C-alpha positions as MATLAB code, in Angstrom:
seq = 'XXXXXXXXXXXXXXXXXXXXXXXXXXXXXXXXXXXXXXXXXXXXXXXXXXXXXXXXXXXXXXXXXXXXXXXXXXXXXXXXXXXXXXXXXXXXXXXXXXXXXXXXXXXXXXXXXXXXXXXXXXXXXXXXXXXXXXXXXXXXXXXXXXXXXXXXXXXXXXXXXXXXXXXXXXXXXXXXXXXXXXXXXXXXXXXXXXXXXXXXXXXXXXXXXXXXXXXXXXXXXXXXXXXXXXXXXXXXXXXXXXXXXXXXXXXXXXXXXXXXXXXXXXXXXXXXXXXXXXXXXXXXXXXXXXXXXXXXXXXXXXXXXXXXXXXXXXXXXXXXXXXXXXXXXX';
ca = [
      32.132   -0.030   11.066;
      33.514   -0.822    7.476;
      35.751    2.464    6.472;
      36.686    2.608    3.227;
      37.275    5.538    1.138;
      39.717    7.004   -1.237;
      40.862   10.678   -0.670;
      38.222   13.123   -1.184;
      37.953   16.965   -1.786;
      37.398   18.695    1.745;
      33.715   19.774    2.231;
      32.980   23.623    1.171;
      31.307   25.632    3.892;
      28.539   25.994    1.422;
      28.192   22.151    2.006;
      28.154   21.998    5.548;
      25.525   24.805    5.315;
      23.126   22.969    2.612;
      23.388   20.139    5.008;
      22.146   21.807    7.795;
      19.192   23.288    6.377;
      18.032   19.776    4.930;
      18.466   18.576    8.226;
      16.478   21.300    9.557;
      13.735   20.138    7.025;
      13.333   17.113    8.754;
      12.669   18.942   12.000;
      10.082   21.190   10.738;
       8.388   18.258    8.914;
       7.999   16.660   11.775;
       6.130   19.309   13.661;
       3.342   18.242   11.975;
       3.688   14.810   10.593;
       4.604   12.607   13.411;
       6.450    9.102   13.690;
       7.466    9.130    9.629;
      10.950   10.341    9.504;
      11.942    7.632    7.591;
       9.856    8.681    4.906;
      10.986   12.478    5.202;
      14.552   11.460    4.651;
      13.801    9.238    1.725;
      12.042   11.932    0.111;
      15.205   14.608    0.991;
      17.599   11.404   -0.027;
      15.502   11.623   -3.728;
      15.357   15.019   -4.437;
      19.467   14.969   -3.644;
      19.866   12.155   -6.107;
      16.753   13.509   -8.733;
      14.972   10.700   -8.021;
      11.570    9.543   -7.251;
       9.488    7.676   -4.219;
       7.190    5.324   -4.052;
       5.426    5.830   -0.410;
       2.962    2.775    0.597;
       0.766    3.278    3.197;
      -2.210    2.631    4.576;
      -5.050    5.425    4.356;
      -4.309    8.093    6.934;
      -0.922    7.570    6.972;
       0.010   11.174    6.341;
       1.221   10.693    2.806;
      -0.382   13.972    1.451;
       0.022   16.018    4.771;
       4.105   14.536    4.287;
       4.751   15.959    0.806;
       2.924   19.449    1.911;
       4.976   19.997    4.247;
       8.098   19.041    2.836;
       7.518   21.737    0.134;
       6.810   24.123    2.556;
       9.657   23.588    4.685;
      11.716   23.935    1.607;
       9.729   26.752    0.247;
       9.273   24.529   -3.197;
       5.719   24.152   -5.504;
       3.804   21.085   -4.999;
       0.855   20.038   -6.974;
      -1.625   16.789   -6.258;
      -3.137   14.702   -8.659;
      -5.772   12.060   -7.681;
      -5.374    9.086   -9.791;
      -8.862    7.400  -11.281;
      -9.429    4.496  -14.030;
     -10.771    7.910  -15.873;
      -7.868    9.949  -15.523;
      -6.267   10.964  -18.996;
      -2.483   11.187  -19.986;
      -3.156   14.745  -20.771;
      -4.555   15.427  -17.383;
      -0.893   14.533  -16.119;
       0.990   16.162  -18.697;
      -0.802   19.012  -19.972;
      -2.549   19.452  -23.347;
      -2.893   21.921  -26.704;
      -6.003   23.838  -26.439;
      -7.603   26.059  -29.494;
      -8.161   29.741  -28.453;
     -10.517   30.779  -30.635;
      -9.381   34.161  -30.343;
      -6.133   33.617  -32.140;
      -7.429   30.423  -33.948;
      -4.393   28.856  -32.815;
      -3.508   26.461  -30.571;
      -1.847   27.226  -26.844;
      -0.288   24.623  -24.628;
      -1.947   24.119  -21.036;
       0.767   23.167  -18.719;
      -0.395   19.752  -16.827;
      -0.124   19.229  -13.249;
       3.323   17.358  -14.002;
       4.895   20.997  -14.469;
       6.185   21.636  -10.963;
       8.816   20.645   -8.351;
       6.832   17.759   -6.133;
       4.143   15.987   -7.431;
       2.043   13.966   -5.176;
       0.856   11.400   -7.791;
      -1.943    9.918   -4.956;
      -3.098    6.260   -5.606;
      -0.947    6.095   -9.066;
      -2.224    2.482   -9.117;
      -5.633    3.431   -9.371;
      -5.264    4.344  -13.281;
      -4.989    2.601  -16.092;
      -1.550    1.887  -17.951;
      -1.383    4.447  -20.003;
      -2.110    6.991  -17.789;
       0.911    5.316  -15.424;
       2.854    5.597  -18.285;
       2.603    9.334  -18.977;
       4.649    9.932  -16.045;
       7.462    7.311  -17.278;
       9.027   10.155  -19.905;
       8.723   13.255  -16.938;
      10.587   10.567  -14.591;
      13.300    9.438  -16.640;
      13.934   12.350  -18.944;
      12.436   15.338  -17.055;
      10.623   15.998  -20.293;
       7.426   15.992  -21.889;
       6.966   15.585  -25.084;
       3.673   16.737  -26.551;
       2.686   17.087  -30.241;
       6.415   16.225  -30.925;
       7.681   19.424  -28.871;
       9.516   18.144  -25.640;
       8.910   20.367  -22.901;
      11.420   20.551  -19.944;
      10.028   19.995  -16.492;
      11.253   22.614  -13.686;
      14.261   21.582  -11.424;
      14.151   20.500   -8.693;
      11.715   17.963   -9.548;
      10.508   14.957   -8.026;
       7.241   12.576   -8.152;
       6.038   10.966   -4.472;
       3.680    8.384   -5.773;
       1.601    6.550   -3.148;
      -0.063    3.079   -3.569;
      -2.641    1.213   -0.429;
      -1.047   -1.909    0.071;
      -3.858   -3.643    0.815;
      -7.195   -2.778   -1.500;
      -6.552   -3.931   -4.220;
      -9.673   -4.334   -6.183;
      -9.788   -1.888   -9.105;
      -6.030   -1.273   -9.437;
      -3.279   -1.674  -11.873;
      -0.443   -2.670  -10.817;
       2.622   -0.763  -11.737;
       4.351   -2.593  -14.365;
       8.400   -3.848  -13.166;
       9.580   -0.816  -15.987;
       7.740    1.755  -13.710;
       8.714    0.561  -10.495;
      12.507    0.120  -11.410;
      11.845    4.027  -12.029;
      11.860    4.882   -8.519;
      14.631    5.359   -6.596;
      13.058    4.021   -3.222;
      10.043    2.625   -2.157;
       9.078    3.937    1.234;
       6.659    2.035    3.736;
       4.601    4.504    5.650;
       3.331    2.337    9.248;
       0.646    2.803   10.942;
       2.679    5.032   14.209;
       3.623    3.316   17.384;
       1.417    3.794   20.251;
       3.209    7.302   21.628;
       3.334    8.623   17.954;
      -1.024    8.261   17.818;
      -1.178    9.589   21.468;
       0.673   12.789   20.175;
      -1.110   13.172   16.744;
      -4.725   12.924   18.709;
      -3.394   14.671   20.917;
      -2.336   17.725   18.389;
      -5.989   17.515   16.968;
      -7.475   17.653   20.242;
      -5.682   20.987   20.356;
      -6.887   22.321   17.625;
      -4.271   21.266   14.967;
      -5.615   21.729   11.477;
      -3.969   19.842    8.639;
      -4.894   22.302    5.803;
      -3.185   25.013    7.869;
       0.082   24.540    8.128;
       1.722   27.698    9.037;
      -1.101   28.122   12.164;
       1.440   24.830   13.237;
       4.102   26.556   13.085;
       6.066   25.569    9.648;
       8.152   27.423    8.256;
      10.441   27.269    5.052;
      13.724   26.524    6.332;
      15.785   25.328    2.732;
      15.531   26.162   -0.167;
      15.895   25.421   -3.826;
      19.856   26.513   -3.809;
      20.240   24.606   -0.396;
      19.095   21.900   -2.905;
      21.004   22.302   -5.818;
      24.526   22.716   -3.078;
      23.420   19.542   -1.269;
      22.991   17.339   -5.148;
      26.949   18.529   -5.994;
      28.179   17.533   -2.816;
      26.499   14.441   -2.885;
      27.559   14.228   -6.559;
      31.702   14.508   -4.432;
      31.301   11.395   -2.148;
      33.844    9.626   -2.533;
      33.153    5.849   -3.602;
      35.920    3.078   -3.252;
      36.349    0.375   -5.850;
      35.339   -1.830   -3.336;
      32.738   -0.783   -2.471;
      31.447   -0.296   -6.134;
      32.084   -3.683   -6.668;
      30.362   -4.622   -3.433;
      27.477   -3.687   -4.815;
      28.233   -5.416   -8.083;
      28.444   -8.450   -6.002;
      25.266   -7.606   -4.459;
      23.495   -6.793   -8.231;
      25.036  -10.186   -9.142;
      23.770  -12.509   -6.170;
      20.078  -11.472   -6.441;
      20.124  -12.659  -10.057;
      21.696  -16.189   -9.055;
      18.768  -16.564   -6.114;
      17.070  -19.551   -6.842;
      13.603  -17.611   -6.021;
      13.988  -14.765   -7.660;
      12.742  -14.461  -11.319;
      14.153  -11.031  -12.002;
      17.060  -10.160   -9.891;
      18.597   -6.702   -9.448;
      19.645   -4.470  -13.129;
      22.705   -2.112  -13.926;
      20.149    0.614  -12.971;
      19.329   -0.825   -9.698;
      23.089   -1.264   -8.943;
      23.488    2.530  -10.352;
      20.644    3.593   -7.742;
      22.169    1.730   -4.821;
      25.227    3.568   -5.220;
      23.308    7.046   -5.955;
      21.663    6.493   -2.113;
      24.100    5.479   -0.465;
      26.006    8.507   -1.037;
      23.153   10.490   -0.162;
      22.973    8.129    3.109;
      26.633    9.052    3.873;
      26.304   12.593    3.106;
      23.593   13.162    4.770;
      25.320   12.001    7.765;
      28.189   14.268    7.638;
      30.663   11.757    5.771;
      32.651   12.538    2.422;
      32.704    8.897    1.470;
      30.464    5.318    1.283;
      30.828    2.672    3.863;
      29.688   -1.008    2.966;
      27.566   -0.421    6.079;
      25.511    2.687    4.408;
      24.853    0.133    0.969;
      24.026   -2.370    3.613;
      21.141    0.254    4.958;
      19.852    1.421    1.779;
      19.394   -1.974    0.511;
      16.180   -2.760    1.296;
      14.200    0.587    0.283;
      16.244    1.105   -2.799;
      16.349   -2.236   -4.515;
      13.365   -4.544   -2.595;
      10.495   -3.497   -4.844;
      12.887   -3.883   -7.816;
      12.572   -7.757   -7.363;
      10.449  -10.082   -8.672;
       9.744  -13.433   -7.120;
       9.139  -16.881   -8.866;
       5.624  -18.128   -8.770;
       6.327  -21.305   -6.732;
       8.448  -18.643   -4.184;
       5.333  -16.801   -4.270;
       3.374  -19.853   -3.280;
       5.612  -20.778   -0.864;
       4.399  -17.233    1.108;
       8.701  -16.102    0.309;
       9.363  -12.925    1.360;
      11.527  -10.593   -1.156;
      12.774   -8.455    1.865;
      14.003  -12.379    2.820;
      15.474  -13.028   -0.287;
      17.473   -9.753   -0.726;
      18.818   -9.978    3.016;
      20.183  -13.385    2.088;
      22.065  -12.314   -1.085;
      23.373   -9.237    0.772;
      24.686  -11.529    3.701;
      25.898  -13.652    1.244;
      28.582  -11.283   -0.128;
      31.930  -10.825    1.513;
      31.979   -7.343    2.938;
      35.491   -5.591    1.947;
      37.914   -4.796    4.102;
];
């Protein structure tokens, strides 16, 4: 494996310790989601870098059971919001309402106004409702009747999206989607995975239940904030930053790519890869952890050219072939 790194400021025991408990996270998550650990580091690897997820699955996938339990297990609010064509910007964000009483107006906190929202089936509403969240997940603000409202920290949106019905959506416009830090495939499980999840329900597991399964908050909100600084101290080497220039640079030369990676996608490779590295006990970024991050941080970031598109071209194709085509430092 690649190793380079500059010097870096020895880990704090108050690092090793925040580390720990998010690990521990993803053991109590998976007590009762099974097979999508993936997904429960990708949401850990967001909330370290205050980003957001975009989780695709098919229905039954676990996505809402995921994000439950991830609160849960780190004793964090989580609201859900259902997204339909009829769904209001103010439903998201939260309104003025008169009270008659005071013949004023109040402000009605939306659903938007806590520390995981499960925006479910975001493509299922128009885009103006989509772009109601686009202010909360870029500015952690929102601004209503010209009064910006700060959003509570940690926060983080896990947006899901079927990848395969289609009729009746919206899709998320390339401005939205660059918005989230990773996009996050949730598979249907292998075969042991199903055997053990029937096997749960067969005894008696109950989904809206969660502490009769045995989950319990092992993090919490300061385990949070301890993990974001230290990830904020891995240690990046020129290099490497410019390894993922390279990277940034290649997709935007590939001759089937219309819109090839941004400065913010570069920005966001970077961002998970230290989370990667810290995450697995390392104070600095290997071109091996940008090599892993790759796909889920910068794939859906990519648009293809029509006649690529024709051609059935695959984007998680096209962005393996620019990485491989960049020399790795040394």
């Amino acid at each position: 494996m690649t190793q380079l790194h500059a010097s870096a400021p020895p880990a704090t025991r108050g690092d090793h310790e925040a580390r720990d408990a998010l690990r521990r996270v993803r053991s109590e998550v998976a007590k009762v989601v099974v097979g999508q650990d993936e997904a429960v580091t990708g949401l850990l690897m967001a909330l370290l870098t205050r980003g957001h997820v975009l989780l695709e699955g098919a229905p039954g996938t676990a996505k809402t059971l995921l994000v439950r339990a991830l609160s849960q297990a780190l004793s964090v609010e989580h609201k859900r919001v259902q997204f339909t064509p009829d769904l209001m910007p103010g439903d998201v964000t939260g309104s003025l309402v008169f009270n008659a009483s005071t013949s004023d107006f109040s402000f009605r906190p939306g659903p938007v106004f806590t520390n995981l929202l499960l925006a479910d089936e975001v493509n299922r509403t128009p885009p103006k409702t989509q772009a109601s969240l686009l202010e909360a997940m870029a500015e952690r603000t929102v601004t209503i009747d010209g009064q910006p409202r700060d959003l509570p920290n940690p926060f983080l949106v896990a947006a899901t999206q079927n990848p395969i019905e289609y009729e009746g959506t919206y899709p998320l416009p390339e401005a939205q989607l660059d918005r989230f830090l990773l996009k996050v495939e949730l598979p249907a499980p292998p075969r042991d995975a199903e055997i053990e999840i029937v096997s749960r329900h067969a005894a008696g597991f109950d989904p809206s239940d969660l502490q009769a399964a045995g989950l319990r908050a092992v993090a919490t909100a300061e385990d949070l904030q301890a993990g974001m600084a230290a990830v904020r101290r891995v240690q990046v080497h020129p290099q490497v930053v410019a390894y993922i220039v390279d990277i940034a640079r290649a997709t935007r030369h590939s001759p089937s790519l219309a819109l090839g990676m941004s400065p913010r996608a570069a920005t966001a490779l970077m961002s998970t890869a230290r989370a990667w590295a810290w995450l697995n006990g390392r104070d600095f970024v290997t071109p091996d952890d940008v090599k892993v991050m790759a796909p889920s941080t910068i794939a859906h970031r990519l648009t293809l050219r029509p006649e690529a598109d024709l051609e059935g071209v695959r984007v998680g194709a096209v962005l393996a072939s620019a990485v491989d085509s960049v020399v790795v430092p040394r």
